[in-house]
Every structure is written in C-alpha cells, then in structure tokens.
JSON list of C-alpha atoms in Angstrom, two decimals:
[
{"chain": "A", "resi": 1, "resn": "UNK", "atom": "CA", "xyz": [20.40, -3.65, -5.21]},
{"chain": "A", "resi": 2, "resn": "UNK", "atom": "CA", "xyz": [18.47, -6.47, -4.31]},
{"chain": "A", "resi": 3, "resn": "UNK", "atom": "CA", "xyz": [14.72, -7.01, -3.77]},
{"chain": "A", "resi": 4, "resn": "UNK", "atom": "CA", "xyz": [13.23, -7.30, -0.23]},
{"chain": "A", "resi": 5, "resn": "UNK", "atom": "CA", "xyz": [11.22, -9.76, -2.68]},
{"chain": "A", "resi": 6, "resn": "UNK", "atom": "CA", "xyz": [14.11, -11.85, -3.74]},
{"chain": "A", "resi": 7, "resn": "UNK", "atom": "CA", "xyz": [15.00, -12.20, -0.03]},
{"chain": "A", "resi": 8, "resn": "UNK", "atom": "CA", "xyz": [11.57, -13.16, 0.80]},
{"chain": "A", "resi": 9, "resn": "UNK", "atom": "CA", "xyz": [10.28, -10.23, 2.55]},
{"chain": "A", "resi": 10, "resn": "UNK", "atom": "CA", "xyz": [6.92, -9.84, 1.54]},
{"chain": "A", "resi": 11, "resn": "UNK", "atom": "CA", "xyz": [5.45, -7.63, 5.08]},
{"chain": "A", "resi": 12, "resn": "UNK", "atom": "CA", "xyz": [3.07, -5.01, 3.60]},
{"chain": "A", "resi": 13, "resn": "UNK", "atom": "CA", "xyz": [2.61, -1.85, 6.11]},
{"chain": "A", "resi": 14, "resn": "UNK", "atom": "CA", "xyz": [-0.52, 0.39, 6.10]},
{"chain": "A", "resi": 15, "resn": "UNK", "atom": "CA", "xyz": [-0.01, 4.01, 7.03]},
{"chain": "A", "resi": 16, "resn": "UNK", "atom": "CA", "xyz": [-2.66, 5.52, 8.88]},
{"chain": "A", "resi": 17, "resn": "UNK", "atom": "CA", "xyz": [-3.95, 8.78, 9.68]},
{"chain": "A", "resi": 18, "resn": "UNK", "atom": "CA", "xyz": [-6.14, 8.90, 13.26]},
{"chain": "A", "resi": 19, "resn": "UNK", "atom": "CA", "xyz": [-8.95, 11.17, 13.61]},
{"chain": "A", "resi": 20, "resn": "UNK", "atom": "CA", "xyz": [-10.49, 12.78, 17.23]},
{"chain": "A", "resi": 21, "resn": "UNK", "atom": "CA", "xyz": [-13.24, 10.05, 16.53]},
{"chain": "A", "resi": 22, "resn": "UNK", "atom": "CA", "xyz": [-10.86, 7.37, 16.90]},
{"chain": "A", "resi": 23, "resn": "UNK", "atom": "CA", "xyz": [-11.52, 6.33, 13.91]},
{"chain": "A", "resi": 24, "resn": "UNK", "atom": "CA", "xyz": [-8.30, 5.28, 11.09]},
{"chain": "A", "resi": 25, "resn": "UNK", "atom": "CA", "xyz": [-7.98, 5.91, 7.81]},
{"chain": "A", "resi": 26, "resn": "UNK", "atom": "CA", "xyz": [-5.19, 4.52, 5.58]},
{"chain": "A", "resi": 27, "resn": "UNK", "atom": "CA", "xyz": [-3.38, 7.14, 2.86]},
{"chain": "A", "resi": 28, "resn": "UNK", "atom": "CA", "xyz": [-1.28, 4.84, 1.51]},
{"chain": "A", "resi": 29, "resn": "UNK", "atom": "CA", "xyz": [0.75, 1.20, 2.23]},
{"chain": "A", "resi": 30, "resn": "UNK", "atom": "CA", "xyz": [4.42, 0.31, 1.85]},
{"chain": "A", "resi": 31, "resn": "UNK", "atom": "CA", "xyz": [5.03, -2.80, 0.41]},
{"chain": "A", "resi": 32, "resn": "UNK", "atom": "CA", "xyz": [8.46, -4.30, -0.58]},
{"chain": "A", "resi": 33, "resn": "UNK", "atom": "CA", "xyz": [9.27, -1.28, -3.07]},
{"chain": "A", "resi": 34, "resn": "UNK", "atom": "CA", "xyz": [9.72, 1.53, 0.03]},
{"chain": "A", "resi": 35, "resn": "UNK", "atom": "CA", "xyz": [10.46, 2.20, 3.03]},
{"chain": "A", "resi": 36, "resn": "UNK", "atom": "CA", "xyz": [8.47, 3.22, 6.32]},
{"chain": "A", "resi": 37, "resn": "UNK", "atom": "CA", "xyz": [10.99, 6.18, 7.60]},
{"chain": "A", "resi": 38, "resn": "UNK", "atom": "CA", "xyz": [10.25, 9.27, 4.87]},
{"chain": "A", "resi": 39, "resn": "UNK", "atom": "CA", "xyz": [9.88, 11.49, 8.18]},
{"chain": "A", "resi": 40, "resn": "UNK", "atom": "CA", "xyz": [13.79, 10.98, 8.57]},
{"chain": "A", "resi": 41, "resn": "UNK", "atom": "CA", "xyz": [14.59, 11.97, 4.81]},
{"chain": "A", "resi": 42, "resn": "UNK", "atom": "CA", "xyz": [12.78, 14.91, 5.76]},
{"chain": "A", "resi": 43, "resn": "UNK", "atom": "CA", "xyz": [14.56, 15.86, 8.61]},
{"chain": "A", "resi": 44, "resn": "UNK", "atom": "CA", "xyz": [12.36, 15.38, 11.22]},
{"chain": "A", "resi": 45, "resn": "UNK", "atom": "CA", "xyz": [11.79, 12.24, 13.88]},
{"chain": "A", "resi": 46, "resn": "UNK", "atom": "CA", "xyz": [8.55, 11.11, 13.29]},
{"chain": "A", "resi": 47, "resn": "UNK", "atom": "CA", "xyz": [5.07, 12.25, 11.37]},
{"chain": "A", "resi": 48, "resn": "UNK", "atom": "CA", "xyz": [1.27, 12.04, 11.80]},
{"chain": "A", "resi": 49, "resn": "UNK", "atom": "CA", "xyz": [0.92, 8.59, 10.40]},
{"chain": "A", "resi": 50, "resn": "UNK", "atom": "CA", "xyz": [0.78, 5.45, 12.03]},
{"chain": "A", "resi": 51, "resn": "UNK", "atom": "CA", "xyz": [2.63, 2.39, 10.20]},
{"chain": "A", "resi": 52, "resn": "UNK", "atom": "CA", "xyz": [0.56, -0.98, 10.99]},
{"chain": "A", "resi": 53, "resn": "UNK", "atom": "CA", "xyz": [1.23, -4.36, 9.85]},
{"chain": "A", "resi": 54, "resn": "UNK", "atom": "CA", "xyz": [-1.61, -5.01, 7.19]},
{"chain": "A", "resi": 55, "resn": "UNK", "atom": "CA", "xyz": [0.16, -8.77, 5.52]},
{"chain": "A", "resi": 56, "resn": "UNK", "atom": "CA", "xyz": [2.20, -10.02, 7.80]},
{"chain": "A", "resi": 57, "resn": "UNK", "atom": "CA", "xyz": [5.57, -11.52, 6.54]},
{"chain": "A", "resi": 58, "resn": "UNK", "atom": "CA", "xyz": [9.65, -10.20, 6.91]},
{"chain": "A", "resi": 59, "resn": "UNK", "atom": "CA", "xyz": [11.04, -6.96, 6.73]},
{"chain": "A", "resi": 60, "resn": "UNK", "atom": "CA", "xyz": [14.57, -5.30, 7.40]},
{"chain": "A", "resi": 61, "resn": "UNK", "atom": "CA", "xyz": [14.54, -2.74, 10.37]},
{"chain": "A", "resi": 62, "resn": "UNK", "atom": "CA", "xyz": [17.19, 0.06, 10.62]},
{"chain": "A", "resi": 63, "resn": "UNK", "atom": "CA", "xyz": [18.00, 2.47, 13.18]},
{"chain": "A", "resi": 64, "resn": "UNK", "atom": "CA", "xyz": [17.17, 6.25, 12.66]},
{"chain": "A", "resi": 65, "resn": "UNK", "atom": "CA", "xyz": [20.66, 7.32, 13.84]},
{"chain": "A", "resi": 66, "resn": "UNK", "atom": "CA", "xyz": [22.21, 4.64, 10.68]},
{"chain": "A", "resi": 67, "resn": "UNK", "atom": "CA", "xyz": [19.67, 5.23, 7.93]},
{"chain": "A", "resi": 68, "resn": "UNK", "atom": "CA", "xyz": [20.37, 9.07, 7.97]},
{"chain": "A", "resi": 69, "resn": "UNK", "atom": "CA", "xyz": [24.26, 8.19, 8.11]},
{"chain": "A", "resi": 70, "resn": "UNK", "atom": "CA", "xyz": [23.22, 5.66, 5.31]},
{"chain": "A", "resi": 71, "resn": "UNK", "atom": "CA", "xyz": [21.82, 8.34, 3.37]},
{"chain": "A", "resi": 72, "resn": "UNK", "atom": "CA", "xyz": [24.62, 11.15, 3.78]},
{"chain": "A", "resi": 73, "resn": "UNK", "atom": "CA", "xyz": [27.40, 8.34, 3.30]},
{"chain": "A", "resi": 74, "resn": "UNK", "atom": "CA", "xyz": [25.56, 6.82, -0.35]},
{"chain": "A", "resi": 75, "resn": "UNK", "atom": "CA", "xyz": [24.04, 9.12, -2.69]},
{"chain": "A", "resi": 76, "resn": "UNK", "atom": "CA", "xyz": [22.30, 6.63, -4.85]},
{"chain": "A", "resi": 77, "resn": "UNK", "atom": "CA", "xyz": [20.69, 5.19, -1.96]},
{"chain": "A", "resi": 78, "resn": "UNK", "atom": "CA", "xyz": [19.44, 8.65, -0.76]},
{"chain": "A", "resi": 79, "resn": "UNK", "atom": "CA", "xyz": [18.03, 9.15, -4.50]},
{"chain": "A", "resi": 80, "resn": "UNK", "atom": "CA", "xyz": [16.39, 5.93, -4.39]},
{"chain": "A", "resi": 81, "resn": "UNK", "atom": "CA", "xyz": [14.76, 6.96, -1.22]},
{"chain": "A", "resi": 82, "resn": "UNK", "atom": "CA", "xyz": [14.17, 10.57, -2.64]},
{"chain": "A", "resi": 83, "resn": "UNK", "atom": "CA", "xyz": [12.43, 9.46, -5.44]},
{"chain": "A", "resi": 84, "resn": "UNK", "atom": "CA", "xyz": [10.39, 6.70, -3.40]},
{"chain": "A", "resi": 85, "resn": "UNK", "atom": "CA", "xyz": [9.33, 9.61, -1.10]},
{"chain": "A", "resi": 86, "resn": "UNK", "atom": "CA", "xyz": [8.15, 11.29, -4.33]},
{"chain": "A", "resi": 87, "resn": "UNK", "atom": "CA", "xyz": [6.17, 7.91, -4.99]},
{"chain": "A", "resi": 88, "resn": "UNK", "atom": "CA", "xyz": [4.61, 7.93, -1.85]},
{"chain": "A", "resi": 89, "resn": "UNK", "atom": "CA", "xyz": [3.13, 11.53, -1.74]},
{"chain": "A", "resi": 90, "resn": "UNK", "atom": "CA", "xyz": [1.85, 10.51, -5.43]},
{"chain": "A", "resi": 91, "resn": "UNK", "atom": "CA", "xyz": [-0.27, 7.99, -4.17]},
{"chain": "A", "resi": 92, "resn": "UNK", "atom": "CA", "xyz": [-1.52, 9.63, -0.61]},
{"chain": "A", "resi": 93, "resn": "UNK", "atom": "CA", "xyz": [-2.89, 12.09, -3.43]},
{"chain": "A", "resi": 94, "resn": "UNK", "atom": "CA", "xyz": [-4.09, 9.87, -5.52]},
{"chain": "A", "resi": 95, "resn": "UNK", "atom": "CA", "xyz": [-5.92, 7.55, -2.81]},
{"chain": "A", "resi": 96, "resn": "UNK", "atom": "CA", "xyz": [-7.35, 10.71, -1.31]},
{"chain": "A", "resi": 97, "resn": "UNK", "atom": "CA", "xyz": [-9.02, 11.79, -5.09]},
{"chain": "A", "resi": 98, "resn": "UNK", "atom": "CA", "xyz": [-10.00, 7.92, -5.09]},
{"chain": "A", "resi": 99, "resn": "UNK", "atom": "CA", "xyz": [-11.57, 7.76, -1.90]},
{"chain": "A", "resi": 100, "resn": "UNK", "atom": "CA", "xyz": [-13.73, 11.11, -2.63]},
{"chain": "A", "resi": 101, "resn": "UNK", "atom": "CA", "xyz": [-14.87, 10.28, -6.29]},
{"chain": "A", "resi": 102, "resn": "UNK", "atom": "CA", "xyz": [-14.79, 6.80, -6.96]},
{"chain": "A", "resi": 103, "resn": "UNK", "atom": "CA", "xyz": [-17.14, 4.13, -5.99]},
{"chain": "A", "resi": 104, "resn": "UNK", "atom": "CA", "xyz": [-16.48, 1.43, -2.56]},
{"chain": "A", "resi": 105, "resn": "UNK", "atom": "CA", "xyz": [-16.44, -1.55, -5.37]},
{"chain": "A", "resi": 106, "resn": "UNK", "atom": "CA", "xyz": [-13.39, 0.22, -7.51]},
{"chain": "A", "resi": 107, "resn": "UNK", "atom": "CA", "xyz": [-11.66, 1.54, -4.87]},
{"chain": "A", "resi": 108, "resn": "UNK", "atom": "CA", "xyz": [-11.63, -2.06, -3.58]},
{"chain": "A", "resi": 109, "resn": "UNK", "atom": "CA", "xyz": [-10.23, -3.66, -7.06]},
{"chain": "A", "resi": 110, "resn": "UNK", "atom": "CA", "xyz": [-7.19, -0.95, -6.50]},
{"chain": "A", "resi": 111, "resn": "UNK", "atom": "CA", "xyz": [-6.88, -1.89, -3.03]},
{"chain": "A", "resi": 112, "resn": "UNK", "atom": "CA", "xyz": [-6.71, -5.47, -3.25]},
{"chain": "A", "resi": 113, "resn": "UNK", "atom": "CA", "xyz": [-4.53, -5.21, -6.53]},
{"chain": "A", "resi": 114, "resn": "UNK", "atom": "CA", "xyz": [-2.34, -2.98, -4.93]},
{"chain": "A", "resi": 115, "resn": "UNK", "atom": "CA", "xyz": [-1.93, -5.31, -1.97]},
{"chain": "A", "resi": 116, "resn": "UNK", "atom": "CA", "xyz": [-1.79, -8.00, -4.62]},
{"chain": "A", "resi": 117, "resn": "UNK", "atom": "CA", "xyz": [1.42, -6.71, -6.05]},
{"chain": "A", "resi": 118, "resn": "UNK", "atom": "CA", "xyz": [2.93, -6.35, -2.86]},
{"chain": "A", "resi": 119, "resn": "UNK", "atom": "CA", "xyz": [2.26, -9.48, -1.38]},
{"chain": "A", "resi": 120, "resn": "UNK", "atom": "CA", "xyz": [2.81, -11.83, -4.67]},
{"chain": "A", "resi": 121, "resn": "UNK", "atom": "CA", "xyz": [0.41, -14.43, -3.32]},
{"chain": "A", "resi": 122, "resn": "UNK", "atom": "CA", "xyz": [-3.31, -14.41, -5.19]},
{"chain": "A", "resi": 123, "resn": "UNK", "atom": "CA", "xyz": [-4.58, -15.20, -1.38]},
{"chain": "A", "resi": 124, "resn": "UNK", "atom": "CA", "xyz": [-3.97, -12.93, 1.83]},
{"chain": "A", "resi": 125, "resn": "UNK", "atom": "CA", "xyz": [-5.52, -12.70, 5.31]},
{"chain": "A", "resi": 126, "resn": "UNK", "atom": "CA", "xyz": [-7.89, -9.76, 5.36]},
{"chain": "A", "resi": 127, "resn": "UNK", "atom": "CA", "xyz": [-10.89, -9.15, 7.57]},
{"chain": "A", "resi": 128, "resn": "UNK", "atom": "CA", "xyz": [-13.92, -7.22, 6.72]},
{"chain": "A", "resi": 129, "resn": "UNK", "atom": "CA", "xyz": [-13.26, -4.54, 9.66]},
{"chain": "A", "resi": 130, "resn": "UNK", "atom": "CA", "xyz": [-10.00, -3.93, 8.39]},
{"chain": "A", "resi": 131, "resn": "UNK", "atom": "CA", "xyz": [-10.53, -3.37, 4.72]},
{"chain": "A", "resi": 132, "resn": "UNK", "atom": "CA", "xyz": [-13.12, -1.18, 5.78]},
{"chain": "A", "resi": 133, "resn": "UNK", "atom": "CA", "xyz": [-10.78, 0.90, 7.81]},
{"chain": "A", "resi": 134, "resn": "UNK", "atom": "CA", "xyz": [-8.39, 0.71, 4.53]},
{"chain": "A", "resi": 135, "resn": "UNK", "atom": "CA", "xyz": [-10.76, 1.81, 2.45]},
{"chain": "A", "resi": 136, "resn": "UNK", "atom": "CA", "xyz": [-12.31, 4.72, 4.99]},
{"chain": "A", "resi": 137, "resn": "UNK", "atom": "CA", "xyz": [-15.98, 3.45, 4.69]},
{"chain": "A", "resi": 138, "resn": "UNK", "atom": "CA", "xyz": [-18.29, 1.18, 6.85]},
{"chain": "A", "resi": 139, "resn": "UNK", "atom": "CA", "xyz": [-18.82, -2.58, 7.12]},
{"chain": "A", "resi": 140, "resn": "UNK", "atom": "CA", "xyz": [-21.72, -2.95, 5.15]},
{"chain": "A", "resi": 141, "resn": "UNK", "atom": "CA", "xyz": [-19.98, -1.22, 2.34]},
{"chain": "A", "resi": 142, "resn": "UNK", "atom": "CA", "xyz": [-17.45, -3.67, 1.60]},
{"chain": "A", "resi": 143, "resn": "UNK", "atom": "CA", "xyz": [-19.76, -6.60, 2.64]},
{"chain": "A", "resi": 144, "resn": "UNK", "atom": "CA", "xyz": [-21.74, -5.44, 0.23]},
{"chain": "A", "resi": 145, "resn": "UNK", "atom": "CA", "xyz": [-18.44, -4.39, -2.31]},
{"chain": "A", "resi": 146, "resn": "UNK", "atom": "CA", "xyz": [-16.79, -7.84, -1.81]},
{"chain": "A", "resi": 147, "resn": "UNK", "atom": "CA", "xyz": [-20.22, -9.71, -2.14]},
{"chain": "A", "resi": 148, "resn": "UNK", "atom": "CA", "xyz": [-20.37, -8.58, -6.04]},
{"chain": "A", "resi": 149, "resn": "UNK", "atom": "CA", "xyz": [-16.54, -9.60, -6.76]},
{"chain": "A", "resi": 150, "resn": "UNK", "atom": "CA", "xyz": [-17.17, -12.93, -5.51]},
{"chain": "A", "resi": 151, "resn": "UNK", "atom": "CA", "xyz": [-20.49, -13.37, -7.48]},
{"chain": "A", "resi": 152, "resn": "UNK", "atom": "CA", "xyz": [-18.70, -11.94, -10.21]},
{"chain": "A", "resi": 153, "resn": "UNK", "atom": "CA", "xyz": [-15.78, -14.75, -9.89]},
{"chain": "A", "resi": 154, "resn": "UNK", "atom": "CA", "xyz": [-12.99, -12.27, -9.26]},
{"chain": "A", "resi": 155, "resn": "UNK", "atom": "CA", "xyz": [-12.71, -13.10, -5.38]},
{"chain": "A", "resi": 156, "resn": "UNK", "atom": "CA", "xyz": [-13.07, -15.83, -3.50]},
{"chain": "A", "resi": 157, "resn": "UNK", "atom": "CA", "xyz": [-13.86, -14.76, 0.47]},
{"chain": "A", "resi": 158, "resn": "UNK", "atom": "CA", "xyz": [-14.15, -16.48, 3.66]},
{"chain": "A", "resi": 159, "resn": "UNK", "atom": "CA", "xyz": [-13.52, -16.03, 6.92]},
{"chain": "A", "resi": 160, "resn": "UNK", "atom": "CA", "xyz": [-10.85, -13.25, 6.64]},
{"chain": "A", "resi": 161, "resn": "UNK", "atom": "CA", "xyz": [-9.52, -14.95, 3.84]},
{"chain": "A", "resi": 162, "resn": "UNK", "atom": "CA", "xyz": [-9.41, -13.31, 0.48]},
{"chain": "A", "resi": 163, "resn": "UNK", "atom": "CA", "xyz": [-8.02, -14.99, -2.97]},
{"chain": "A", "resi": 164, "resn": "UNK", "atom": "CA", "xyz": [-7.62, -13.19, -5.89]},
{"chain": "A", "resi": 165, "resn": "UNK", "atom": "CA", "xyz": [-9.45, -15.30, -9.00]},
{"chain": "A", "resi": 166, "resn": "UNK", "atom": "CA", "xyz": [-9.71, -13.27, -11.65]},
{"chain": "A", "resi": 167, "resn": "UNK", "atom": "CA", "xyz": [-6.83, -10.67, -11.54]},
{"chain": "A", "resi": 168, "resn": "UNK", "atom": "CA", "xyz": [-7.74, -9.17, -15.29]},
{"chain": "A", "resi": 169, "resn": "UNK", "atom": "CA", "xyz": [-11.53, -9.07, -14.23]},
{"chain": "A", "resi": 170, "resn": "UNK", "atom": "CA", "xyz": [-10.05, -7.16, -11.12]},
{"chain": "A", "resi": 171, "resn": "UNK", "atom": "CA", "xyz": [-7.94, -4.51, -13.51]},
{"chain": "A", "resi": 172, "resn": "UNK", "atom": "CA", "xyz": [-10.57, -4.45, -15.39]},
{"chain": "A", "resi": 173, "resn": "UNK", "atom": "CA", "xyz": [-12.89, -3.37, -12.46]},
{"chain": "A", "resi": 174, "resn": "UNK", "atom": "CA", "xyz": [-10.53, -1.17, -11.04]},
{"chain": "A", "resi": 175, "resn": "UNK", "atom": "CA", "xyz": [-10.95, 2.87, -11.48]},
{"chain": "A", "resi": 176, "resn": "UNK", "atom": "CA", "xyz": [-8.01, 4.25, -13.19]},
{"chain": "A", "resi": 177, "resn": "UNK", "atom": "CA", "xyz": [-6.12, 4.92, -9.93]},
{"chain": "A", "resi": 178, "resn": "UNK", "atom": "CA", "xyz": [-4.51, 2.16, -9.74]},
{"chain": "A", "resi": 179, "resn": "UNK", "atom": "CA", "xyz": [-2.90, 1.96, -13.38]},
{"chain": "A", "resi": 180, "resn": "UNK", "atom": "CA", "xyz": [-2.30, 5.62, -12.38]},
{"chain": "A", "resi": 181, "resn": "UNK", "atom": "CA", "xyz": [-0.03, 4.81, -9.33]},
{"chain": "A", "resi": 182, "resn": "UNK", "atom": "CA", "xyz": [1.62, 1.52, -10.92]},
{"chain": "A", "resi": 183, "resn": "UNK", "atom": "CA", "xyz": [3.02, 3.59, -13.88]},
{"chain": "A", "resi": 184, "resn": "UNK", "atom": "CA", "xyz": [4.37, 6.26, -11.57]},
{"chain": "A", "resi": 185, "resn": "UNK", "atom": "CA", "xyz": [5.83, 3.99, -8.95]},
{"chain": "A", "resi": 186, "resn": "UNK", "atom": "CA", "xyz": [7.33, 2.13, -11.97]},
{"chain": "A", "resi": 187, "resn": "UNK", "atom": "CA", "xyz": [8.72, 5.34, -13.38]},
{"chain": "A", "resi": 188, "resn": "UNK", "atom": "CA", "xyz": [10.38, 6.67, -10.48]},
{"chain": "A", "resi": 189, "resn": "UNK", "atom": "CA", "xyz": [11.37, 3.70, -8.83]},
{"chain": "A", "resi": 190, "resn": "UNK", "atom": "CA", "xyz": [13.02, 2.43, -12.05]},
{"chain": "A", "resi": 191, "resn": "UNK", "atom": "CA", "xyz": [16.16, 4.04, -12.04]},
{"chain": "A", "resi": 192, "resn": "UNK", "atom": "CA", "xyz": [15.59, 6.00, -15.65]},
{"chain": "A", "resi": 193, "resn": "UNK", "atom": "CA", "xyz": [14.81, 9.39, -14.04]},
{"chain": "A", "resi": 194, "resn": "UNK", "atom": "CA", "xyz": [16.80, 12.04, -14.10]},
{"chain": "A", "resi": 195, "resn": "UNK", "atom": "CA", "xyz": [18.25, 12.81, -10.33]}
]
C-alpha cells in the first residue's frame, strides 16, 4: 500500500461531537493514517460525529456502496481498516481521560503534535476559536496556553498561524497521552499484529 503521504495528501479531519448548547467538541482527528467512514465497517450509515476539515490539503473520497464492496472483496484491506477502527476508539478514550485530567497547556503540546504528525509541515493555519473548540475549553484558555509556548520558544503564533519551533521542547511538554496514542497507532497500524 501506498501512503496518502507519498501521494501528497496531507487533509487532516476533526471529528466532532455537538452538544444541545451548540457547542463542538472534537474526540479525535483523522489524518493520513485512517479513514473517515468507521460507521460503514460497522454496519451502519452514518454516526454521531461530525467530520470537519481542520488542515486543509487532498484526500481520496469513496462511495459507501464501493468501500463496503472494497472491504468484503479484500480482506487485508478490511483488517487494515479493522485495526484502524481499533486505533481510533483508542484515542477517543484516551483524549476524553486527557481532556478531564490533564492541564489546557499539555493537552495543547498533544494536540498540536498530533496535528504535527499529520500534517508534516512545522507551520499550519490554526485560529484561536478553533483550537479552543479542539481542545473543549474557552478562548482565554489557550490564549493564555499558547502565550507560554511561544515565550517558552516552542511556538511561534500569529494571526491564525502556528509554527512548531521546538518540537522536543513540545514532547517534552506534552502529558503522556500523546506518546500513549503514537505507540498504539504505530502498533496496530504496522502490520505486526496478529489478525
């Protein structure tokens, strides 16, 4: 298989979860490891979340009716897609422990290194707003969040512009979510587990 990366698709999606307030809260992103359509795996049309273009950039689009046929038709691909699935639930679980224990400035670092790996560029359009919506907490919060990475060198911000300066310093800040997520998505999306 090839990479969406080696073809240049570097779109990352953020999957949302609405509230009665109105308000949006992402459980997890898609990057160009997955895939947006786990409700089909699962046999049903569609799920609670809402997929929304965080990074804009490429992606591959299939129809419903050709990715189940895809997946009944090629076994390996349906693993790949089980085991991605398995990925994904890992980190909605993990992001929802993160969001209730660790601090805004952390859960940040994860966030943005997350998004980091995804996109493979150390700079990336990103508003205030929205990473607040990412990251389930008020505007002040990450003003106040992304004002300490940047005195600390390991962002540079400005006007919806973020770039990555010190990615160590950012690991380094980071709580242990994110290592957490990158070795499982690693080990199940590596091809050395056991079907």
């Amino acid at each position: 298989l090839i990479s969406r990366r080696e073809l240049g698709f570097v779109l990352v999606v953020s999957l949302l979860i609405g509230l009665k307030s109105g308000e949006r809260v992402e459980v997890a992103t898609v990057g160009n490891e997955g895939v947006a359509g786990i409700p089909l795996l699962l046999g049903t049309d569609r799920g609670p979340l809402r997929a929304v273009c965080q990074v804009p950039g490429q992606a591959l689009r299939m129809r419903a009716d050709s990715f189940r046929r895809s997946l009944d038709e090629h076994p390996e691909l349906a693993g790949i897609v089980r085991r991605y699935a398995q990925a994904m639930f890992d980190q909605v679980a993990q992001t929802t422990a993160c969001n209730h224990v660790h601090r805004v400035q952390q859960r940040m670092c994860r966030w943005l290194l997350m998004t980091h790996d995804r996109v493979g560029s150390s700079e990336f359009h990103l508003t205030q707003e929205f990473l607040a919506q990412m990251l389930g907490v008020r505007r002040p919060s990450v003003t106040v969040a992304a004002g300490q990475l940047a005195r600390s060198g390991l962002i540079r911000y400005q006007r919806g512009r973020i770039q990555i300066s010190d990615r160590a310093g950012l690991e380094a800040g980071a709580c242990e979510c994110y290592d957490s997520l990158r070795r499982e998505f690693d080990r199940l999306l590596s091809g050395t587990v056991a079907a």
